[in-house]
Tab-separated table of C-alpha atoms and ligand atoms in Angstrom:
chain	number	residue	atom	x	y	z
A	72	UNK	CA	51.765	17.331	-8.117
A	73	UNK	CA	48.492	15.459	-7.813
A	74	UNK	CA	49.650	11.987	-6.950
A	75	UNK	CA	52.978	11.987	-5.197
A	76	UNK	CA	52.795	8.322	-4.261
A	77	UNK	CA	52.596	7.175	-7.871
A	78	UNK	CA	56.090	8.489	-8.664
A	79	UNK	CA	58.730	5.834	-9.040
A	80	UNK	CA	62.249	6.549	-7.810
A	81	UNK	CA	63.509	7.961	-11.114
A	82	UNK	CA	60.439	10.192	-11.509
A	83	UNK	CA	60.624	11.362	-7.888
A	84	UNK	CA	64.312	12.169	-8.363
A	85	UNK	CA	63.505	14.274	-11.440
A	86	UNK	CA	60.557	16.029	-9.793
A	87	UNK	CA	62.717	16.836	-6.761
A	88	UNK	CA	65.537	18.161	-8.926
A	89	UNK	CA	63.117	20.385	-10.838
A	90	UNK	CA	61.666	21.518	-7.514
A	91	UNK	CA	58.180	20.426	-8.558
A	92	UNK	CA	57.917	18.763	-5.218
A	93	UNK	CA	59.915	19.045	-2.014
A	94	UNK	CA	61.363	16.145	-0.131
A	95	UNK	CA	59.369	17.214	2.915
A	96	UNK	CA	56.102	17.026	0.967
A	97	UNK	CA	57.063	13.635	-0.364
A	98	UNK	CA	58.006	12.286	3.075
A	99	UNK	CA	54.777	13.651	4.585
A	100	UNK	CA	52.678	12.021	1.873
A	101	UNK	CA	54.304	8.666	2.643
A	102	UNK	CA	54.017	9.058	6.415
A	103	UNK	CA	50.311	9.743	5.973
A	104	UNK	CA	49.829	6.741	3.700
A	105	UNK	CA	51.701	4.550	6.208
A	106	UNK	CA	49.320	5.601	8.945
A	107	UNK	CA	46.308	4.835	6.783
A	108	UNK	CA	47.626	1.362	5.918
A	109	UNK	CA	48.672	0.057	9.286
A	110	UNK	CA	46.525	-3.060	8.822
A	111	UNK	CA	49.023	-4.340	6.210
A	112	UNK	CA	51.581	-4.436	9.062
A	113	UNK	CA	54.482	-3.480	6.776
A	114	UNK	CA	56.374	-1.307	9.248
A	115	UNK	CA	57.457	-2.378	12.720
A	116	UNK	CA	58.929	1.058	13.480
A	117	UNK	CA	58.066	4.400	11.910
A	118	UNK	CA	60.758	7.065	12.096
A	119	UNK	CA	58.667	10.155	11.306
A	120	UNK	CA	60.911	12.671	13.078
A	121	UNK	CA	64.015	11.286	11.444
A	122	UNK	CA	62.288	11.288	8.054
A	123	UNK	CA	61.318	14.964	8.381
A	124	UNK	CA	64.788	15.918	9.559
A	125	UNK	CA	66.480	14.054	6.688
A	126	UNK	CA	63.964	15.464	4.192
A	127	UNK	CA	64.637	18.996	5.461
A	128	UNK	CA	68.368	18.505	4.964
A	129	UNK	CA	67.743	17.129	1.462
A	130	UNK	CA	65.559	20.123	0.603
A	131	UNK	CA	68.330	22.473	1.691
A	132	UNK	CA	70.795	20.698	-0.618
A	133	UNK	CA	68.307	20.528	-3.485
A	134	UNK	CA	67.766	24.283	-3.182
A	135	UNK	CA	71.437	24.877	-3.903
A	136	UNK	CA	71.301	22.706	-7.031
A	137	UNK	CA	73.913	20.346	-5.591
A	138	UNK	CA	71.704	17.311	-5.274
A	139	UNK	CA	73.086	13.954	-4.161
A	140	UNK	CA	72.145	10.854	-6.218
A	141	UNK	CA	69.189	9.885	-3.977
A	142	UNK	CA	68.490	13.271	-2.459
A	143	UNK	CA	65.094	13.401	-0.786
A	144	UNK	CA	63.922	9.897	-1.763
A	145	UNK	CA	61.886	8.243	1.045
A	146	UNK	CA	62.861	4.615	1.616
A	147	UNK	CA	61.764	1.773	3.882
A	148	UNK	CA	64.509	-0.322	5.491
A	149	UNK	CA	64.163	-4.039	6.188
A	150	UNK	CA	64.497	-4.503	9.928
A	151	UNK	CA	67.574	-6.672	9.458
A	152	UNK	CA	69.782	-3.622	8.795
A	153	UNK	CA	71.217	-2.073	11.934
A	154	UNK	CA	70.248	1.580	12.155
A	155	UNK	CA	71.986	3.716	14.730
A	156	UNK	CA	69.760	4.576	17.686
A	157	UNK	CA	66.685	3.112	15.952
A	158	UNK	CA	65.233	-0.216	17.171
A	159	UNK	CA	66.402	-3.152	15.048
A	160	UNK	CA	64.425	-6.330	15.688
A	161	UNK	CA	65.141	-8.811	12.847
A	162	UNK	CA	61.465	-9.701	13.387
A	163	UNK	CA	62.409	-11.445	16.624
A	164	UNK	CA	61.368	-11.167	20.250
A	165	UNK	CA	64.947	-11.898	21.269
A	166	UNK	CA	66.103	-8.497	19.979
A	167	UNK	CA	63.530	-6.556	22.024
A	168	UNK	CA	64.895	-3.175	22.961
A	169	UNK	CA	68.029	-3.493	20.803
A	170	UNK	CA	69.111	-0.093	19.495
A	171	UNK	CA	72.358	-0.497	17.575
A	172	UNK	CA	75.252	1.839	18.322
A	173	UNK	CA	76.186	1.733	14.661
A	174	UNK	CA	74.726	2.015	11.173
A	175	UNK	CA	75.015	-0.788	8.599
A	176	UNK	CA	77.268	0.025	5.657
A	177	UNK	CA	74.439	-0.346	3.130
A	178	UNK	CA	72.138	2.088	4.955
A	179	UNK	CA	75.083	4.464	5.548
A	180	UNK	CA	75.654	4.460	1.796
A	181	UNK	CA	71.989	5.302	1.168
A	182	UNK	CA	72.030	8.210	3.677
A	183	UNK	CA	75.366	9.388	2.256
A	184	UNK	CA	73.550	9.704	-1.078
A	185	UNK	CA	70.701	11.733	0.440
A	186	UNK	CA	67.925	9.136	0.908
A	187	UNK	CA	65.341	9.605	3.667
A	188	UNK	CA	64.375	6.869	6.151
A	189	UNK	CA	60.629	6.326	6.675
A	190	UNK	CA	60.970	3.407	9.067
A	191	UNK	CA	61.893	-0.230	9.578
A	192	UNK	CA	60.063	-2.928	7.663
A	193	UNK	CA	58.588	-6.145	9.010
A	194	UNK	CA	60.155	-9.449	7.944
A	195	UNK	CA	60.268	-13.141	8.752
A	196	UNK	CA	62.112	-13.760	12.005
A	197	UNK	CA	65.865	-13.630	11.294
A	198	UNK	CA	64.935	-13.716	7.579
A	199	UNK	CA	63.808	-17.347	7.823
A	200	UNK	CA	60.672	-17.868	5.789
A	201	UNK	CA	58.936	-17.362	2.456
A	202	UNK	CA	55.630	-15.775	3.472
A	203	UNK	CA	56.358	-13.278	6.225
A	204	UNK	CA	54.375	-15.347	8.699
A	205	UNK	CA	57.194	-16.060	11.177
A	206	UNK	CA	57.658	-12.482	12.419
A	207	UNK	CA	57.195	-11.905	16.144
A	208	UNK	CA	55.404	-8.719	15.077
A	209	UNK	CA	52.719	-10.607	13.176
A	210	UNK	CA	52.252	-11.424	9.504
A	211	UNK	CA	52.470	-8.860	6.716
A	212	UNK	CA	49.602	-8.662	4.271
A	213	UNK	CA	49.955	-8.048	0.552
A	214	UNK	CA	47.896	-5.237	-1.006
A	215	UNK	CA	46.856	-7.696	-3.758
A	216	UNK	CA	43.575	-9.626	-3.771
A	217	UNK	CA	42.450	-12.615	-5.841
A	218	UNK	CA	39.797	-11.607	-8.350
A	219	UNK	CA	37.265	-14.104	-7.056
A	220	UNK	CA	38.778	-14.566	-3.629
A	221	UNK	CA	36.496	-12.253	-1.729
A	222	UNK	CA	38.457	-10.666	1.005
A	223	UNK	CA	40.970	-13.416	1.635
A	224	UNK	CA	44.258	-11.937	2.735
A	225	UNK	CA	47.348	-12.877	0.758
A	226	UNK	CA	50.949	-13.208	1.895
A	227	UNK	CA	53.536	-10.885	0.317
A	228	UNK	CA	56.190	-13.631	0.258
A	229	UNK	CA	59.249	-13.529	2.475
A	230	UNK	CA	61.443	-12.997	4.165
A	231	UNK	CA	61.476	-9.367	2.882
A	232	UNK	CA	57.662	-9.309	2.989
A	233	UNK	CA	57.338	-5.909	4.652
A	234	UNK	CA	59.621	-4.416	1.983
A	235	UNK	CA	57.665	-6.005	-0.882
A	236	UNK	CA	54.249	-5.105	0.446
A	237	UNK	CA	55.326	-1.538	1.267
A	238	UNK	CA	56.619	-0.895	-2.264
A	239	UNK	CA	53.554	-2.533	-3.882
A	240	UNK	CA	51.143	-0.621	-1.616
A	241	UNK	CA	52.992	2.679	-2.170
A	242	UNK	CA	54.194	3.001	1.406
A	243	UNK	CA	57.795	3.658	0.293
A	244	UNK	CA	59.310	4.725	-3.026
A	245	UNK	CA	61.601	1.714	-2.695
A	246	UNK	CA	62.981	-0.512	0.043
A	247	UNK	CA	66.013	-2.522	1.006
A	248	UNK	CA	65.813	-6.300	1.181
A	249	UNK	CA	68.155	-9.167	1.896
A	250	UNK	CA	68.318	-12.480	0.096
A	251	UNK	CA	69.822	-15.681	1.509
A	252	UNK	CA	67.807	-18.130	-0.586
A	253	UNK	CA	65.317	-15.940	-2.420
A	254	UNK	CA	64.068	-13.377	0.089
A	255	UNK	CA	64.311	-10.446	-2.328
A	256	UNK	CA	63.228	-12.198	-5.534
A	257	UNK	CA	60.339	-14.340	-4.246
A	258	UNK	CA	58.452	-11.532	-2.439
A	259	UNK	CA	59.130	-9.223	-5.390
A	260	UNK	CA	57.451	-11.789	-7.678
A	261	UNK	CA	54.501	-12.229	-5.276
A	262	UNK	CA	53.786	-8.481	-5.141
A	263	UNK	CA	54.508	-7.414	-8.731
A	264	UNK	CA	57.669	-5.430	-8.040
A	265	UNK	CA	61.345	-5.762	-9.080
A	266	UNK	CA	64.065	-7.144	-6.815
A	267	UNK	CA	67.726	-7.863	-7.477
A	268	UNK	CA	70.137	-9.882	-5.395
A	269	UNK	CA	73.597	-8.805	-6.528
A	270	UNK	CA	76.696	-10.996	-6.738
A	271	UNK	CA	77.848	-12.210	-3.310
A	272	UNK	CA	80.330	-9.578	-2.111
A	273	UNK	CA	78.840	-6.659	-4.050
A	274	UNK	CA	77.041	-5.189	-0.996
A	275	UNK	CA	78.727	-5.094	2.369
A	276	UNK	CA	77.139	-7.347	4.991
A	277	UNK	CA	78.546	-5.220	7.808
A	278	UNK	CA	75.763	-4.226	10.195
A	279	UNK	CA	73.213	-6.596	8.684
A	280	UNK	CA	71.976	-9.135	11.241
A	281	UNK	CA	73.535	-12.384	9.981
A	282	UNK	CA	71.451	-15.403	8.956
A	283	UNK	CA	73.741	-17.556	6.772
A	284	UNK	CA	76.888	-15.554	6.162
A	285	UNK	CA	78.084	-17.337	3.015
A	286	UNK	CA	74.695	-16.758	1.315
A	287	UNK	CA	73.352	-13.419	2.632
A	288	UNK	CA	73.304	-10.427	0.273
A	289	UNK	CA	71.458	-7.118	0.398
A	290	UNK	CA	69.676	-5.615	-2.580
A	291	UNK	CA	66.993	-3.133	-3.654
A	292	UNK	CA	63.254	-3.799	-3.997
A	293	UNK	CA	61.715	-1.262	-6.343
A	294	UNK	CA	58.849	-0.436	-8.665
A	295	UNK	CA	60.872	-1.151	-11.802
A	296	UNK	CA	64.268	-2.063	-13.220
A	297	UNK	CA	65.554	1.499	-13.587
A	298	UNK	CA	64.858	2.165	-9.919
A	299	UNK	CA	66.700	-1.035	-8.997
A	300	UNK	CA	69.723	0.104	-11.022
A	301	UNK	CA	69.745	3.531	-9.364
A	302	UNK	CA	69.383	2.181	-5.868
A	303	UNK	CA	71.893	-0.649	-6.293
A	304	UNK	CA	74.534	1.844	-7.451
A	305	UNK	CA	74.200	3.602	-4.089
A	306	UNK	CA	73.968	0.469	-1.939
A	307	UNK	CA	77.054	-1.390	-3.049
A	308	UNK	CA	80.779	-0.754	-2.908
A	309	UNK	CA	83.865	-2.087	-1.228
A	310	UNK	CA	83.874	-2.083	2.560
A	311	UNK	CA	87.027	-2.950	4.497
A	312	UNK	CA	84.802	-3.868	7.465
A	313	UNK	CA	83.458	-6.920	5.571
A	314	UNK	CA	86.225	-9.288	4.487
A	315	UNK	CA	83.933	-10.823	1.841
A	316	UNK	CA	83.149	-7.439	0.285
A	317	UNK	CA	84.657	-7.209	-3.198
A	318	UNK	CA	87.228	-4.546	-3.885
A	319	UNK	CA	85.746	-3.587	-7.245
A	320	UNK	CA	84.678	-0.255	-8.667
A	321	UNK	CA	80.910	0.267	-8.735
A	322	UNK	CA	79.658	0.948	-12.237
A	323	UNK	CA	76.794	3.357	-12.867
A	324	UNK	CA	74.167	0.646	-13.311
A	325	UNK	CA	71.558	3.069	-14.651
A	326	UNK	CA	73.894	3.951	-17.522
A	327	UNK	CA	73.886	0.266	-18.531
A	328	UNK	CA	70.152	0.410	-19.364
A	329	UNK	CA	70.288	0.799	-23.128
A	330	UNK	CA	67.627	-1.792	-23.867
A	331	UNK	CA	69.901	-3.226	-26.556
A	332	UNK	CA	70.382	-6.966	-26.075
A	333	UNK	CA	71.189	-7.926	-29.650
A	334	UNK	CA	73.638	-10.790	-29.767
A	335	UNK	CA	73.153	-11.775	-26.118
A	336	UNK	CA	72.706	-15.463	-25.398
A	337	UNK	CA	69.946	-16.448	-22.994
A	338	UNK	CA	69.934	-19.966	-21.534
A	339	UNK	CA	66.776	-21.893	-20.637
A	340	UNK	CA	67.706	-24.599	-18.106
A	341	UNK	CA	65.779	-27.804	-18.646
A	342	UNK	CA	66.059	-28.834	-14.993
A	343	UNK	CA	63.877	-25.869	-13.944
A	344	UNK	CA	60.950	-27.461	-15.754
A	345	UNK	CA	59.627	-29.017	-12.581
A	346	UNK	CA	56.807	-31.467	-12.388
A	347	UNK	CA	53.605	-29.832	-11.208
A	348	UNK	CA	54.535	-26.337	-12.405
A	349	UNK	CA	51.227	-24.638	-13.315
A	350	UNK	CA	50.609	-24.193	-17.053
A	351	UNK	CA	50.371	-20.427	-16.656
A	352	UNK	CA	53.904	-20.307	-15.264
A	353	UNK	CA	55.164	-22.458	-18.166
A	354	UNK	CA	53.503	-20.006	-20.535
A	355	UNK	CA	54.901	-16.964	-18.751
A	356	UNK	CA	58.344	-18.490	-19.111
A	357	UNK	CA	58.071	-19.321	-22.813
A	358	UNK	CA	56.509	-15.921	-23.555
A	359	UNK	CA	59.458	-14.296	-21.773
A	360	UNK	CA	61.911	-16.304	-23.869
A	361	UNK	CA	60.061	-15.275	-27.060
A	362	UNK	CA	60.234	-11.610	-26.072
A	363	UNK	CA	63.984	-11.780	-25.525
A	364	UNK	CA	64.375	-13.588	-28.862
A	365	UNK	CA	62.292	-10.917	-30.611
A	366	UNK	CA	64.557	-8.286	-29.068
A	367	UNK	CA	67.552	-9.870	-30.827
A	368	UNK	CA	68.871	-12.314	-28.244
A	369	UNK	CA	69.743	-15.898	-29.019
A	370	UNK	CA	67.775	-18.302	-26.813
A	371	UNK	CA	69.388	-21.691	-26.173
A	372	UNK	CA	68.541	-24.762	-24.116
A	373	UNK	CA	71.032	-25.448	-21.354
A	374	UNK	CA	71.513	-27.992	-18.606
A	375	UNK	CA	72.316	-27.354	-14.931
A	376	UNK	CA	72.381	-31.004	-13.869
A	377	UNK	CA	72.792	-30.579	-10.107
A	378	UNK	CA	69.747	-28.319	-9.692
A	379	UNK	CA	67.698	-31.008	-8.001
A	380	UNK	CA	70.110	-31.146	-5.066
A	381	UNK	CA	70.011	-27.398	-4.453
A	382	UNK	CA	67.120	-27.217	-1.982
A	383	UNK	CA	68.396	-30.036	0.248
A	384	UNK	CA	71.922	-28.567	0.180
A	385	UNK	CA	70.575	-25.103	1.023
A	386	UNK	CA	68.505	-26.445	3.910
A	387	UNK	CA	71.649	-28.018	5.387
A	388	UNK	CA	74.078	-25.124	4.811
A	389	UNK	CA	71.749	-22.243	5.761
A	390	UNK	CA	70.616	-23.751	9.106
A	391	UNK	CA	74.207	-24.786	9.897
A	392	UNK	CA	75.435	-21.223	9.494
A	393	UNK	CA	72.342	-19.849	11.253
A	394	UNK	CA	72.823	-22.084	14.290
A	395	UNK	CA	76.313	-20.698	14.640
A	396	UNK	CA	75.358	-17.036	13.968
A	397	UNK	CA	72.413	-17.165	16.376
A	398	UNK	CA	74.520	-18.505	19.256
A	399	UNK	CA	75.235	-14.884	20.186
A	400	UNK	CA	71.635	-14.313	21.345
A	401	UNK	CA	72.057	-15.607	24.851
A	402	UNK	CA	70.360	-13.002	27.028
A	403	UNK	CA	73.683	-11.415	27.941
A	404	UNK	CA	74.644	-9.102	25.129
A	405	UNK	CA	71.495	-8.225	23.196
A	406	UNK	CA	67.815	-7.624	23.744
A	407	UNK	CA	65.537	-9.919	25.681
A	408	UNK	CA	66.452	-11.822	28.851
A	409	UNK	CA	63.975	-14.210	30.473
A	410	UNK	CA	63.022	-13.580	34.087
A	411	UNK	CA	64.662	-16.120	36.323
A	412	UNK	CA	63.673	-17.971	39.437
A	413	UNK	CA	65.670	-18.439	42.605
A	414	UNK	CA	68.262	-21.110	42.033
A	415	UNK	CA	68.491	-20.585	38.254
A	416	UNK	CA	72.053	-20.456	37.009
A	417	UNK	CA	73.558	-19.243	33.763
A	418	UNK	CA	72.473	-22.381	31.884
A	419	UNK	CA	68.833	-21.835	32.850
A	420	UNK	CA	69.186	-18.191	31.840
A	421	UNK	CA	70.401	-19.199	28.353
A	422	UNK	CA	67.767	-21.887	27.958
A	423	UNK	CA	64.801	-19.824	29.109
A	424	UNK	CA	65.875	-16.752	27.149
A	425	UNK	CA	66.333	-18.673	23.903
A	426	UNK	CA	63.130	-20.688	24.378
A	427	UNK	CA	61.135	-17.482	24.921
A	428	UNK	CA	63.011	-15.298	22.482
A	429	UNK	CA	63.077	-17.482	19.345
A	430	UNK	CA	59.968	-18.508	17.408
A	431	UNK	CA	59.294	-22.039	16.114
A	432	UNK	CA	60.918	-21.706	12.703
A	433	UNK	CA	64.105	-20.244	14.169
A	434	UNK	CA	64.254	-23.010	16.777
A	435	UNK	CA	63.774	-25.597	14.030
A	436	UNK	CA	66.684	-24.129	12.030
A	437	UNK	CA	68.947	-23.961	15.092
A	438	UNK	CA	68.216	-27.616	15.859
A	439	UNK	CA	68.739	-28.762	12.261
A	440	UNK	CA	71.912	-26.686	12.022
A	441	UNK	CA	73.357	-27.996	15.254
A	442	UNK	CA	72.547	-31.557	14.202
A	443	UNK	CA	74.199	-31.349	10.774
A	444	UNK	CA	77.310	-29.825	12.354
A	445	UNK	CA	77.555	-32.349	15.171
A	446	UNK	CA	80.406	-34.841	15.443
A	447	UNK	CA	79.398	-37.988	13.609
A	448	UNK	CA	77.008	-36.242	11.207
A	449	UNK	CA	79.237	-33.432	9.985
A	450	UNK	CA	80.620	-35.391	7.037
A	451	UNK	CA	77.339	-37.026	6.114
A	452	UNK	CA	75.406	-33.754	5.964
A	453	UNK	CA	77.377	-30.536	6.139
A	454	UNK	CA	80.437	-31.574	4.170
A	455	UNK	CA	78.312	-33.381	1.592
A	456	UNK	CA	76.135	-30.287	1.169
A	457	UNK	CA	79.262	-28.192	0.651
A	458	UNK	CA	80.421	-30.557	-2.090
A	459	UNK	CA	77.006	-30.370	-3.755
A	460	UNK	CA	77.240	-26.600	-3.565
A	461	UNK	CA	80.546	-26.691	-5.441
A	462	UNK	CA	78.941	-28.837	-8.164
A	463	UNK	CA	76.014	-26.429	-8.487
A	464	UNK	CA	78.443	-23.552	-8.933
A	465	UNK	CA	80.405	-25.578	-11.497
A	466	UNK	CA	77.226	-26.128	-13.542
A	467	UNK	CA	76.794	-22.356	-13.818
A	468	UNK	CA	80.508	-21.755	-14.553
A	469	UNK	CA	80.287	-24.238	-17.408
A	470	UNK	CA	77.226	-22.619	-18.951
A	471	UNK	CA	78.767	-19.151	-18.750
A	472	UNK	CA	82.023	-20.494	-20.227
A	473	UNK	CA	79.952	-21.805	-23.137
A	474	UNK	CA	78.887	-18.232	-23.904
A	475	UNK	CA	75.577	-17.840	-22.092
A	476	UNK	CA	75.068	-14.263	-20.844
A	477	UNK	CA	71.998	-14.793	-18.679
A	478	UNK	CA	69.620	-17.569	-17.668
A	479	UNK	CA	65.838	-17.193	-17.717
A	480	UNK	CA	63.660	-19.123	-15.239
A	481	UNK	CA	60.388	-18.636	-13.383
A	482	UNK	CA	60.880	-16.710	-10.121
A	483	UNK	CA	58.429	-18.790	-8.073
A	484	UNK	CA	56.483	-22.028	-8.564
A	485	UNK	CA	53.133	-20.256	-7.956
A	486	UNK	CA	51.511	-16.898	-7.335
A	487	UNK	CA	51.017	-15.641	-3.785
A	488	UNK	CA	48.980	-17.861	-1.475
A	489	UNK	CA	46.593	-16.902	1.312
A	490	UNK	CA	47.583	-16.203	4.882
A	491	UNK	CA	47.102	-19.466	6.742
A	492	UNK	CA	46.938	-21.581	3.562
A	493	UNK	CA	50.407	-22.968	4.164
A	494	UNK	CA	50.917	-23.871	7.772
A	495	UNK	CA	53.679	-24.703	10.162
A	496	UNK	CA	52.580	-28.340	10.027
A	497	UNK	CA	54.607	-29.033	6.887
A	498	UNK	CA	57.683	-26.814	6.656
A	499	UNK	CA	58.825	-28.598	3.475
A	500	UNK	CA	55.880	-27.121	1.539
A	501	UNK	CA	57.105	-23.680	2.504
A	502	UNK	CA	60.715	-24.531	1.607
A	503	UNK	CA	59.593	-25.485	-1.930
A	504	UNK	CA	58.859	-21.808	-2.628
A	505	UNK	CA	62.598	-21.297	-3.008
A	506	UNK	CA	63.154	-24.007	-5.584
A	507	UNK	CA	64.087	-21.542	-8.368
A	508	UNK	CA	66.034	-19.072	-6.259
A	509	UNK	CA	68.370	-20.952	-3.882
A	510	UNK	CA	70.761	-22.129	-6.607
A	511	UNK	CA	71.693	-18.496	-7.229
A	512	UNK	CA	72.743	-17.931	-3.598
A	513	UNK	CA	74.617	-21.223	-3.461
A	514	UNK	CA	76.609	-20.136	-6.532
A	515	UNK	CA	76.979	-16.496	-5.365
A	516	UNK	CA	75.498	-15.141	-8.611
A	517	UNK	CA	73.366	-12.060	-9.301
A	518	UNK	CA	69.652	-12.731	-9.865
A	519	UNK	CA	66.727	-10.436	-10.572
A	520	UNK	CA	62.980	-10.963	-10.477
A	521	UNK	CA	60.852	-8.944	-12.898
A	522	UNK	CA	57.031	-8.888	-12.922
A	523	UNK	CA	55.926	-10.163	-16.311
A	524	UNK	CA	52.291	-11.213	-16.020
A	525	UNK	CA	49.217	-12.046	-13.994
A	526	UNK	CA	47.735	-15.442	-13.212
A	527	UNK	CA	44.099	-16.389	-13.794
A	528	UNK	CA	43.226	-14.800	-10.450
A	529	UNK	CA	44.811	-11.505	-11.448
A	530	UNK	CA	47.829	-12.000	-9.178
A	531	UNK	CA	51.347	-11.031	-10.267
A	532	UNK	CA	53.888	-13.547	-11.535
A	533	UNK	CA	57.576	-12.926	-12.089
A	534	UNK	CA	60.436	-14.259	-14.152
A	535	UNK	CA	63.974	-14.550	-12.865
A	536	UNK	CA	67.111	-13.692	-14.809
A	537	UNK	CA	70.424	-15.020	-13.477
A	538	UNK	CA	73.616	-13.270	-14.579
A	539	UNK	CA	77.350	-13.759	-14.693
A	540	UNK	CA	79.209	-12.793	-11.524
A	541	UNK	CA	79.858	-9.014	-11.285
A	542	UNK	CA	77.835	-8.368	-14.453
A	543	UNK	CA	74.844	-6.752	-12.746
A	544	UNK	CA	74.828	-3.979	-15.360
A	545	UNK	CA	74.336	-6.464	-18.166
A	546	UNK	CA	71.760	-8.388	-16.139
A	547	UNK	CA	69.784	-5.234	-15.346
A	548	UNK	CA	69.852	-4.280	-19.020
A	549	UNK	CA	68.408	-7.635	-20.098
A	550	UNK	CA	65.768	-7.313	-17.358
A	551	UNK	CA	65.043	-3.789	-18.564
A	552	UNK	CA	64.503	-5.035	-22.092
A	553	UNK	CA	62.182	-7.767	-20.822
A	554	UNK	CA	60.237	-5.207	-18.798
A	555	UNK	CA	59.880	-3.000	-21.872
A	556	UNK	CA	58.703	-5.906	-24.026
A	557	UNK	CA	56.161	-6.967	-21.436
A	558	UNK	CA	54.963	-3.371	-21.180
A	559	UNK	CA	53.227	-4.409	-18.021
A	560	UNK	CA	52.720	-2.387	-14.904
A	561	UNK	CA	51.655	-4.552	-11.995
A	562	UNK	CA	49.263	-2.644	-9.789
A	563	UNK	CA	47.001	-4.014	-7.107
A	564	UNK	CA	43.375	-3.216	-7.934
A	565	UNK	CA	43.011	-1.078	-4.869
A	566	UNK	CA	45.475	1.251	-3.190
A	567	UNK	CA	45.180	1.218	0.544
B	654	LIG	N1	62.898	-18.730	2.280
B	654	LIG	C1	64.271	-19.067	2.478
B	654	LIG	C2	64.495	-19.509	3.910
B	654	LIG	O1	63.565	-19.570	4.622
B	654	LIG	C3	65.152	-17.927	2.111
B	654	LIG	C4	65.160	-16.848	3.110
B	654	LIG	C5	66.050	-15.715	2.731
B	654	LIG	O2	66.445	-15.576	1.575
B	654	LIG	N2	66.399	-14.929	3.720
B	654	LIG	O3	65.568	-19.789	4.303
């Protein structure tokens, strides 16, 4: 095998099964590539020994012909998933030294199916961000470059920026991500890979560091749609340890990829035509709609009237839940504790630990969240945002009741921007990155981002498809058809 790193998950699985390559060779090739690409800052922890041990066990199974569904496939894990005995940081200083005693359900499912862990991937602190610039462990760089941009370094998107950059730069066959408002789909679009956020409740949240519990979902970030289908099948499933996990059978999502979408109805929501959207994104969107029409789908205009309230509602609900979830980081139970001076009591210990342990964006969210939940403001902000959320969900319910099978939108309002081009000075600019993705989390729906083109600078752009609840198979199949029609493989000009 000349180029092990170019294999996607499906191809690696087939090569492993045919014994054209061993899992150990594959893991070693990735570990070497990771070492050579440290400047991208994708991994915060490399688990080389674990990877070799897991790969050895996979090779032993593969030799008997009794391969598991993901046997021997090297994966990167977003550092929000608790991994037993392996540092888990959530990109935060406050979790310094935290080695969970337990394994998250999603990662357990992946290891149960034979996958191999390469390491833990960098991310925005507590998954708050859209550019992977809020991590305590420094920003992640994308392997992409603007055609005429000299050497300017680009962000991979966020919060699953380490996952996106690692898959795009061939530092993992695939990776896990989490998505609270777009953190799988937006970085996938920025780096030319595929990412799906399943229906809320499809993947167990047990053992995933919580950001906003009513919005958080895990999902795969992969080179293409087939890989996403394969990996999602392993990741999800009912888990009694998460009361919001759905007790539903997991279909074989790969089997749903027929490419036949004749008779499907695709909705184009007029409210997603935002002012200031670049012409090339408008074109990407209408080209995508044409491709689906040519493949036999019916494309119809639809209206989701409450879309414009989605970002403000999200930025009330998500910080509110975060402020409550992050109360547990107090210097007593996990990670970092500030050094104290004589006379300091428990209050000083909490205050100093949290001031040192949390970065600016996390502190901002905790303050906003505490404010919108405070007596006197609770009804004006939090309860109003919850009502808006219900209306947003009702818009989608109505459209699906009218016979729409999936909704096509842009994934992001722009291509990736440069590191340092969007600063802390105006957080709202950063929040606008999520304008097309947050509605999907608020309504609990499945959404997928597929790379469908390049902008004038040669940077990847993605389209988003939003599906009916629990119909990930159908959604993946429509995405698969779109991917086939585009016939486009997004590759950075230079591998690192
Ligand atoms: N960018 C959004 C935020 O900062 C979404 C993050 C996410 O999905 N985890 O909240």
